[in-house]
mmCIF file of C-alpha atoms in Angstrom:
data_model
loop_
_atom_site.group_PDB
_atom_site.id
_atom_site.type_symbol
_atom_site.label_atom_id
_atom_site.label_comp_id
_atom_site.label_asym_id
_atom_site.label_seq_id
_atom_site.Cartn_x
_atom_site.Cartn_y
_atom_site.Cartn_z
ATOM 1 C CA UNK A 1174 -31.928 -9.651 -12.919
ATOM 2 C CA UNK A 1175 -29.375 -7.891 -15.125
ATOM 3 C CA UNK A 1176 -28.133 -4.323 -15.382
ATOM 4 C CA UNK A 1177 -28.756 -3.504 -19.047
ATOM 5 C CA UNK A 1178 -26.146 -1.293 -20.632
ATOM 6 C CA UNK A 1179 -23.294 -2.493 -18.458
ATOM 7 C CA UNK A 1180 -20.613 -4.879 -19.799
ATOM 8 C CA UNK A 1181 -22.138 -8.266 -20.630
ATOM 9 C CA UNK A 1182 -25.482 -7.002 -19.169
ATOM 10 C CA UNK A 1183 -24.014 -7.584 -15.721
ATOM 11 C CA UNK A 1184 -26.232 -9.857 -13.553
ATOM 12 C CA UNK A 1185 -27.056 -8.374 -10.162
ATOM 13 C CA UNK A 1186 -25.633 -11.469 -8.453
ATOM 14 C CA UNK A 1187 -22.249 -10.639 -9.946
ATOM 15 C CA UNK A 1188 -22.310 -7.275 -8.183
ATOM 16 C CA UNK A 1189 -22.294 -9.198 -4.918
ATOM 17 C CA UNK A 1190 -19.491 -11.384 -6.203
ATOM 18 C CA UNK A 1191 -17.560 -8.209 -6.969
ATOM 19 C CA UNK A 1192 -17.909 -6.230 -3.760
ATOM 20 C CA UNK A 1193 -18.606 -8.766 -0.995
ATOM 21 C CA UNK A 1194 -14.892 -9.788 -0.822
ATOM 22 C CA UNK A 1195 -13.975 -6.114 -0.340
ATOM 23 C CA UNK A 1196 -16.631 -5.628 2.339
ATOM 24 C CA UNK A 1197 -15.472 -8.727 4.214
ATOM 25 C CA UNK A 1198 -11.818 -7.643 4.013
ATOM 26 C CA UNK A 1199 -12.660 -4.129 5.286
ATOM 27 C CA UNK A 1200 -14.623 -5.510 8.255
ATOM 28 C CA UNK A 1201 -11.902 -7.996 9.206
ATOM 29 C CA UNK A 1202 -9.113 -5.446 8.748
ATOM 30 C CA UNK A 1203 -10.956 -2.980 10.993
ATOM 31 C CA UNK A 1204 -11.480 -5.597 13.684
ATOM 32 C CA UNK A 1205 -7.818 -6.590 13.588
ATOM 33 C CA UNK A 1206 -6.038 -3.268 12.984
ATOM 34 C CA UNK A 1207 -8.587 -0.490 13.237
ATOM 35 C CA UNK A 1208 -8.892 2.351 10.746
ATOM 36 C CA UNK A 1209 -5.211 2.178 9.914
ATOM 37 C CA UNK A 1210 -5.611 -1.380 8.726
ATOM 38 C CA UNK A 1211 -8.513 -0.430 6.469
ATOM 39 C CA UNK A 1212 -6.555 2.510 5.043
ATOM 40 C CA UNK A 1213 -3.552 0.296 4.307
ATOM 41 C CA UNK A 1214 -5.802 -2.308 2.686
ATOM 42 C CA UNK A 1215 -7.495 0.203 0.384
ATOM 43 C CA UNK A 1216 -4.181 1.810 -0.534
ATOM 44 C CA UNK A 1217 -2.981 -1.491 -1.973
ATOM 45 C CA UNK A 1218 -5.132 -0.928 -5.060
ATOM 46 C CA UNK A 1219 -2.307 1.313 -6.266
ATOM 47 C CA UNK A 1220 0.709 -0.422 -4.712
ATOM 48 C CA UNK A 1221 2.516 -0.523 -8.072
ATOM 49 C CA UNK A 1222 5.719 0.553 -6.323
ATOM 50 C CA UNK A 1223 6.004 -3.050 -5.150
ATOM 51 C CA UNK A 1224 6.646 -4.155 -8.748
ATOM 52 C CA UNK A 1225 10.426 -3.800 -8.695
ATOM 53 C CA UNK A 1226 11.092 -5.958 -11.744
ATOM 54 C CA UNK A 1227 9.403 -3.943 -14.456
ATOM 55 C CA UNK A 1228 9.575 -6.800 -16.978
ATOM 56 C CA UNK A 1229 6.620 -8.314 -15.141
ATOM 57 C CA UNK A 1230 4.448 -5.635 -16.704
ATOM 58 C CA UNK A 1231 4.724 -7.667 -19.905
ATOM 59 C CA UNK A 1232 2.544 -10.564 -18.658
ATOM 60 C CA UNK A 1233 0.361 -8.207 -16.649
ATOM 61 C CA UNK A 1234 -0.496 -6.191 -19.747
ATOM 62 C CA UNK A 1235 -0.107 -8.628 -22.618
ATOM 63 C CA UNK A 1236 -0.622 -12.229 -21.464
ATOM 64 C CA UNK A 1237 -4.426 -12.184 -21.664
ATOM 65 C CA UNK A 1238 -4.549 -10.247 -24.967
ATOM 66 C CA UNK A 1239 -2.137 -12.836 -26.370
ATOM 67 C CA UNK A 1240 -4.358 -15.692 -25.151
ATOM 68 C CA UNK A 1241 -7.410 -14.030 -26.692
ATOM 69 C CA UNK A 1242 -5.571 -13.621 -29.989
ATOM 70 C CA UNK A 1243 -4.590 -17.284 -29.831
ATOM 71 C CA UNK A 1244 -8.218 -18.193 -29.143
ATOM 72 C CA UNK A 1245 -9.350 -16.147 -32.126
ATOM 73 C CA UNK A 1246 -6.745 -17.785 -34.393
ATOM 74 C CA UNK A 1247 -7.781 -21.250 -33.196
ATOM 75 C CA UNK A 1248 -11.474 -20.535 -33.779
ATOM 76 C CA UNK A 1249 -10.726 -19.322 -37.291
ATOM 77 C CA UNK A 1250 -8.528 -22.357 -37.939
ATOM 78 C CA UNK A 1251 -11.396 -24.657 -36.943
ATOM 79 C CA UNK A 1252 -13.790 -22.709 -39.200
ATOM 80 C CA UNK A 1253 -15.959 -21.637 -36.280
ATOM 81 C CA UNK A 1254 -18.294 -18.725 -36.894
ATOM 82 C CA UNK A 1255 -16.572 -15.636 -35.500
ATOM 83 C CA UNK A 1256 -16.672 -12.040 -36.806
ATOM 84 C CA UNK A 1257 -13.590 -10.728 -38.534
ATOM 85 C CA UNK A 1258 -13.348 -7.449 -36.618
ATOM 86 C CA UNK A 1259 -12.582 -6.750 -32.956
ATOM 87 C CA UNK A 1260 -14.999 -4.599 -30.970
ATOM 88 C CA UNK A 1261 -12.419 -1.966 -30.028
ATOM 89 C CA UNK A 1262 -14.253 1.352 -29.777
ATOM 90 C CA UNK A 1263 -13.720 4.840 -28.386
ATOM 91 C CA UNK A 1264 -15.285 3.617 -25.122
ATOM 92 C CA UNK A 1265 -12.841 0.747 -24.575
ATOM 93 C CA UNK A 1266 -10.680 2.751 -22.092
ATOM 94 C CA UNK A 1267 -13.847 3.552 -20.115
ATOM 95 C CA UNK A 1268 -14.746 -0.132 -20.172
ATOM 96 C CA UNK A 1269 -11.285 -0.942 -18.809
ATOM 97 C CA UNK A 1270 -11.816 1.603 -16.021
ATOM 98 C CA UNK A 1271 -15.157 0.022 -15.078
ATOM 99 C CA UNK A 1272 -13.562 -3.400 -14.958
ATOM 100 C CA UNK A 1273 -10.625 -2.009 -12.948
ATOM 101 C CA UNK A 1274 -13.005 -0.747 -10.251
ATOM 102 C CA UNK A 1275 -14.861 -4.066 -10.233
ATOM 103 C CA UNK A 1276 -11.608 -6.046 -10.069
ATOM 104 C CA UNK A 1277 -10.423 -3.903 -7.160
ATOM 105 C CA UNK A 1278 -13.560 -4.896 -5.258
ATOM 106 C CA UNK A 1279 -12.676 -8.549 -5.635
ATOM 107 C CA UNK A 1280 -8.898 -8.455 -5.392
ATOM 108 C CA UNK A 1281 -8.697 -6.337 -2.239
ATOM 109 C CA UNK A 1282 -10.487 -9.222 -0.575
ATOM 110 C CA UNK A 1283 -8.843 -12.156 -2.288
ATOM 111 C CA UNK A 1284 -5.308 -10.847 -2.818
ATOM 112 C CA UNK A 1285 -5.136 -7.920 -0.408
ATOM 113 C CA UNK A 1286 -6.394 -9.831 2.610
ATOM 114 C CA UNK A 1287 -6.745 -13.583 2.135
ATOM 115 C CA UNK A 1288 -3.917 -14.833 -0.059
ATOM 116 C CA UNK A 1289 -0.877 -14.273 2.190
ATOM 117 C CA UNK A 1290 -2.038 -16.261 5.241
ATOM 118 C CA UNK A 1291 -3.387 -18.979 2.945
ATOM 119 C CA UNK A 1292 -0.052 -19.298 1.135
ATOM 120 C CA UNK A 1293 1.770 -19.433 4.465
ATOM 121 C CA UNK A 1294 -0.494 -22.210 5.711
ATOM 122 C CA UNK A 1295 -0.588 -24.307 2.549
ATOM 123 C CA UNK A 1296 1.089 -23.253 -0.708
ATOM 124 C CA UNK A 1297 0.587 -20.703 -3.465
ATOM 125 C CA UNK A 1298 -1.097 -23.253 -5.711
ATOM 126 C CA UNK A 1299 -3.377 -24.577 -2.973
ATOM 127 C CA UNK A 1300 -4.395 -21.039 -2.042
ATOM 128 C CA UNK A 1301 -5.085 -20.223 -5.694
ATOM 129 C CA UNK A 1302 -7.209 -23.344 -6.145
ATOM 130 C CA UNK A 1303 -9.253 -22.625 -3.018
ATOM 131 C CA UNK A 1304 -9.859 -18.958 -3.832
ATOM 132 C CA UNK A 1305 -10.471 -19.759 -7.488
ATOM 133 C CA UNK A 1306 -13.091 -22.357 -6.594
ATOM 134 C CA UNK A 1307 -14.871 -19.978 -4.205
ATOM 135 C CA UNK A 1308 -14.715 -17.234 -6.824
ATOM 136 C CA UNK A 1309 -16.272 -19.570 -9.387
ATOM 137 C CA UNK A 1310 -19.068 -20.590 -7.002
ATOM 138 C CA UNK A 1311 -19.949 -16.905 -6.486
ATOM 139 C CA UNK A 1312 -20.789 -16.739 -10.197
ATOM 140 C CA UNK A 1313 -23.008 -19.826 -10.284
ATOM 141 C CA UNK A 1314 -26.257 -17.909 -9.581
ATOM 142 C CA UNK A 1315 -25.625 -15.640 -12.573
ATOM 143 C CA UNK A 1316 -24.598 -18.593 -14.746
ATOM 144 C CA UNK A 1317 -27.827 -20.375 -13.889
ATOM 145 C CA UNK A 1318 -29.862 -17.176 -14.291
ATOM 146 C CA UNK A 1319 -28.394 -16.639 -17.757
ATOM 147 C CA UNK A 1320 -29.347 -20.195 -18.690
ATOM 148 C CA UNK A 1321 -25.803 -21.359 -19.356
ATOM 149 C CA UNK A 1322 -25.358 -24.992 -20.373
ATOM 150 C CA UNK A 1323 -23.682 -27.320 -17.847
ATOM 151 C CA UNK A 1324 -20.679 -27.730 -20.169
ATOM 152 C CA UNK A 1325 -20.188 -23.950 -20.356
ATOM 153 C CA UNK A 1326 -20.465 -23.699 -16.571
ATOM 154 C CA UNK A 1327 -17.846 -26.426 -16.200
ATOM 155 C CA UNK A 1328 -15.447 -24.706 -18.595
ATOM 156 C CA UNK A 1329 -16.129 -21.372 -16.893
ATOM 157 C CA UNK A 1330 -15.306 -22.878 -13.508
ATOM 158 C CA UNK A 1331 -12.051 -24.317 -14.806
ATOM 159 C CA UNK A 1332 -11.163 -20.989 -16.399
ATOM 160 C CA UNK A 1333 -11.906 -19.023 -13.224
ATOM 161 C CA UNK A 1334 -9.629 -21.300 -11.215
ATOM 162 C CA UNK A 1335 -6.919 -21.091 -13.885
ATOM 163 C CA UNK A 1336 -7.107 -17.295 -13.959
ATOM 164 C CA UNK A 1337 -6.682 -17.277 -10.187
ATOM 165 C CA UNK A 1338 -3.513 -19.339 -10.578
ATOM 166 C CA UNK A 1339 -2.212 -16.761 -13.049
ATOM 167 C CA UNK A 1340 -3.095 -13.902 -10.703
ATOM 168 C CA UNK A 1341 -1.370 -15.518 -7.723
ATOM 169 C CA UNK A 1342 1.656 -16.141 -9.966
ATOM 170 C CA UNK A 1343 1.815 -12.472 -10.933
ATOM 171 C CA UNK A 1344 1.157 -11.320 -7.362
ATOM 172 C CA UNK A 1345 3.961 -13.514 -6.028
ATOM 173 C CA UNK A 1346 6.464 -12.326 -8.627
ATOM 174 C CA UNK A 1347 5.524 -8.647 -8.373
ATOM 175 C CA UNK A 1348 6.380 -8.013 -4.739
ATOM 176 C CA UNK A 1349 2.890 -9.065 -3.588
ATOM 177 C CA UNK A 1350 1.306 -6.225 -5.562
ATOM 178 C CA UNK A 1351 -2.486 -6.132 -5.489
ATOM 179 C CA UNK A 1352 -2.348 -3.555 -8.284
ATOM 180 C CA UNK A 1353 -0.768 -6.189 -10.533
ATOM 181 C CA UNK A 1354 -3.656 -8.586 -9.889
ATOM 182 C CA UNK A 1355 -6.299 -5.875 -10.308
ATOM 183 C CA UNK A 1356 -4.888 -4.622 -13.610
ATOM 184 C CA UNK A 1357 -4.468 -8.164 -14.970
ATOM 185 C CA UNK A 1358 -8.044 -8.998 -13.930
ATOM 186 C CA UNK A 1359 -9.417 -5.836 -15.565
ATOM 187 C CA UNK A 1360 -7.553 -6.483 -18.810
ATOM 188 C CA UNK A 1361 -8.837 -10.057 -18.841
ATOM 189 C CA UNK A 1362 -12.468 -8.952 -18.543
ATOM 190 C CA UNK A 1363 -12.034 -6.146 -21.058
ATOM 191 C CA UNK A 1364 -10.415 -8.461 -23.583
ATOM 192 C CA UNK A 1365 -13.329 -10.871 -23.441
ATOM 193 C CA UNK A 1366 -15.829 -8.036 -23.925
ATOM 194 C CA UNK A 1367 -14.064 -6.644 -27.018
ATOM 195 C CA UNK A 1368 -13.514 -10.100 -28.523
ATOM 196 C CA UNK A 1369 -14.982 -10.274 -32.057
ATOM 197 C CA UNK A 1370 -18.682 -10.799 -31.524
ATOM 198 C CA UNK A 1371 -18.382 -10.117 -27.793
ATOM 199 C CA UNK A 1372 -18.667 -12.593 -24.979
ATOM 200 C CA UNK A 1373 -21.303 -14.631 -26.801
ATOM 201 C CA UNK A 1374 -18.878 -15.290 -29.647
ATOM 202 C CA UNK A 1375 -16.020 -16.107 -27.279
ATOM 203 C CA UNK A 1376 -18.239 -18.617 -25.460
ATOM 204 C CA UNK A 1377 -19.394 -20.370 -28.640
ATOM 205 C CA UNK A 1378 -19.232 -24.161 -28.352
ATOM 206 C CA UNK A 1379 -19.209 -23.808 -24.548
ATOM 207 C CA UNK A 1380 -16.051 -21.657 -24.704
ATOM 208 C CA UNK A 1381 -14.017 -24.856 -24.828
ATOM 209 C CA UNK A 1382 -11.299 -23.316 -27.003
ATOM 210 C CA UNK A 1383 -10.783 -20.058 -25.112
ATOM 211 C CA UNK A 1384 -11.044 -21.505 -21.627
ATOM 212 C CA UNK A 1385 -8.852 -24.495 -22.424
ATOM 213 C CA UNK A 1386 -6.128 -22.134 -23.701
ATOM 214 C CA UNK A 1387 -6.292 -20.181 -20.414
ATOM 215 C CA UNK A 1388 -6.092 -23.450 -18.485
ATOM 216 C CA UNK A 1389 -3.068 -24.598 -20.477
ATOM 217 C CA UNK A 1390 -1.356 -21.283 -19.678
ATOM 218 C CA UNK A 1391 -1.949 -21.879 -15.961
ATOM 219 C CA UNK A 1392 -0.547 -25.419 -16.183
ATOM 220 C CA UNK A 1393 2.580 -24.105 -17.907
ATOM 221 C CA UNK A 1394 3.036 -21.523 -15.143
ATOM 222 C CA UNK A 1395 2.713 -24.201 -12.448
ATOM 223 C CA UNK A 1396 5.286 -26.385 -14.199
ATOM 224 C CA UNK A 1397 7.790 -23.572 -14.735
ATOM 225 C CA UNK A 1398 7.460 -21.708 -11.418
ATOM 226 C CA UNK A 1399 6.530 -24.541 -9.025
ATOM 227 C CA UNK A 1400 3.420 -25.100 -6.937
ATOM 228 C CA UNK A 1401 4.921 -24.093 -3.571
ATOM 229 C CA UNK A 1402 5.369 -20.384 -4.252
ATOM 230 C CA UNK A 1403 4.688 -19.955 -7.991
ATOM 231 C CA UNK A 1404 7.739 -17.700 -7.826
ATOM 232 C CA UNK A 1405 10.767 -19.987 -8.311
ATOM 233 C CA UNK A 1406 11.479 -20.324 -12.008
ATOM 234 C CA UNK A 1407 12.521 -23.891 -12.777
ATOM 235 C CA UNK A 1408 15.265 -22.912 -15.216
#
């Protein structure tokens, strides 16, 4: 079942994938710290004051648009069928707001509650891979319901894990700001929706070009910032 009229005709199973992490984090925070814990968790949606080094707004705001532009250039270079114009309309800011709310539902659970103890127990990269894999599995019912090919599902899984690596990288370098992860996540989803021809065009040929570019970006981040914390620049 899909919600017609919402971005990408949002499958109902993705609504669960969006808000179940938040619900779980609220319940656990209440059990551990009471109402104060829940209030502090929810407040982290707008914890932008944690981002002390303002230059990190550059990757938060522009990394995914740059990767989408690179994807578009690569698709054109390979003579793949892709429209010439981007789908940027008057409603794009509203679309970003919708995706921001949805991203908050996920990231309050993943980044607001789960990531810190997982990093302390293992490493930033290990935590990102675990959360990214679970996040990808949440979307399998909608992938299957939409009739996606196995190759597209595989590329989508790899991309979801890679995006989680990028989010943990930003979170770790932005004073553990959940807002940074939420905004990055929302921009990522918005960028795919306004891609020339929409999501269907972006996912042409099993989305191998776009998702491989995102994966390469994650690999570069791991190499340059290290797997332990994703926050110690190699050079």
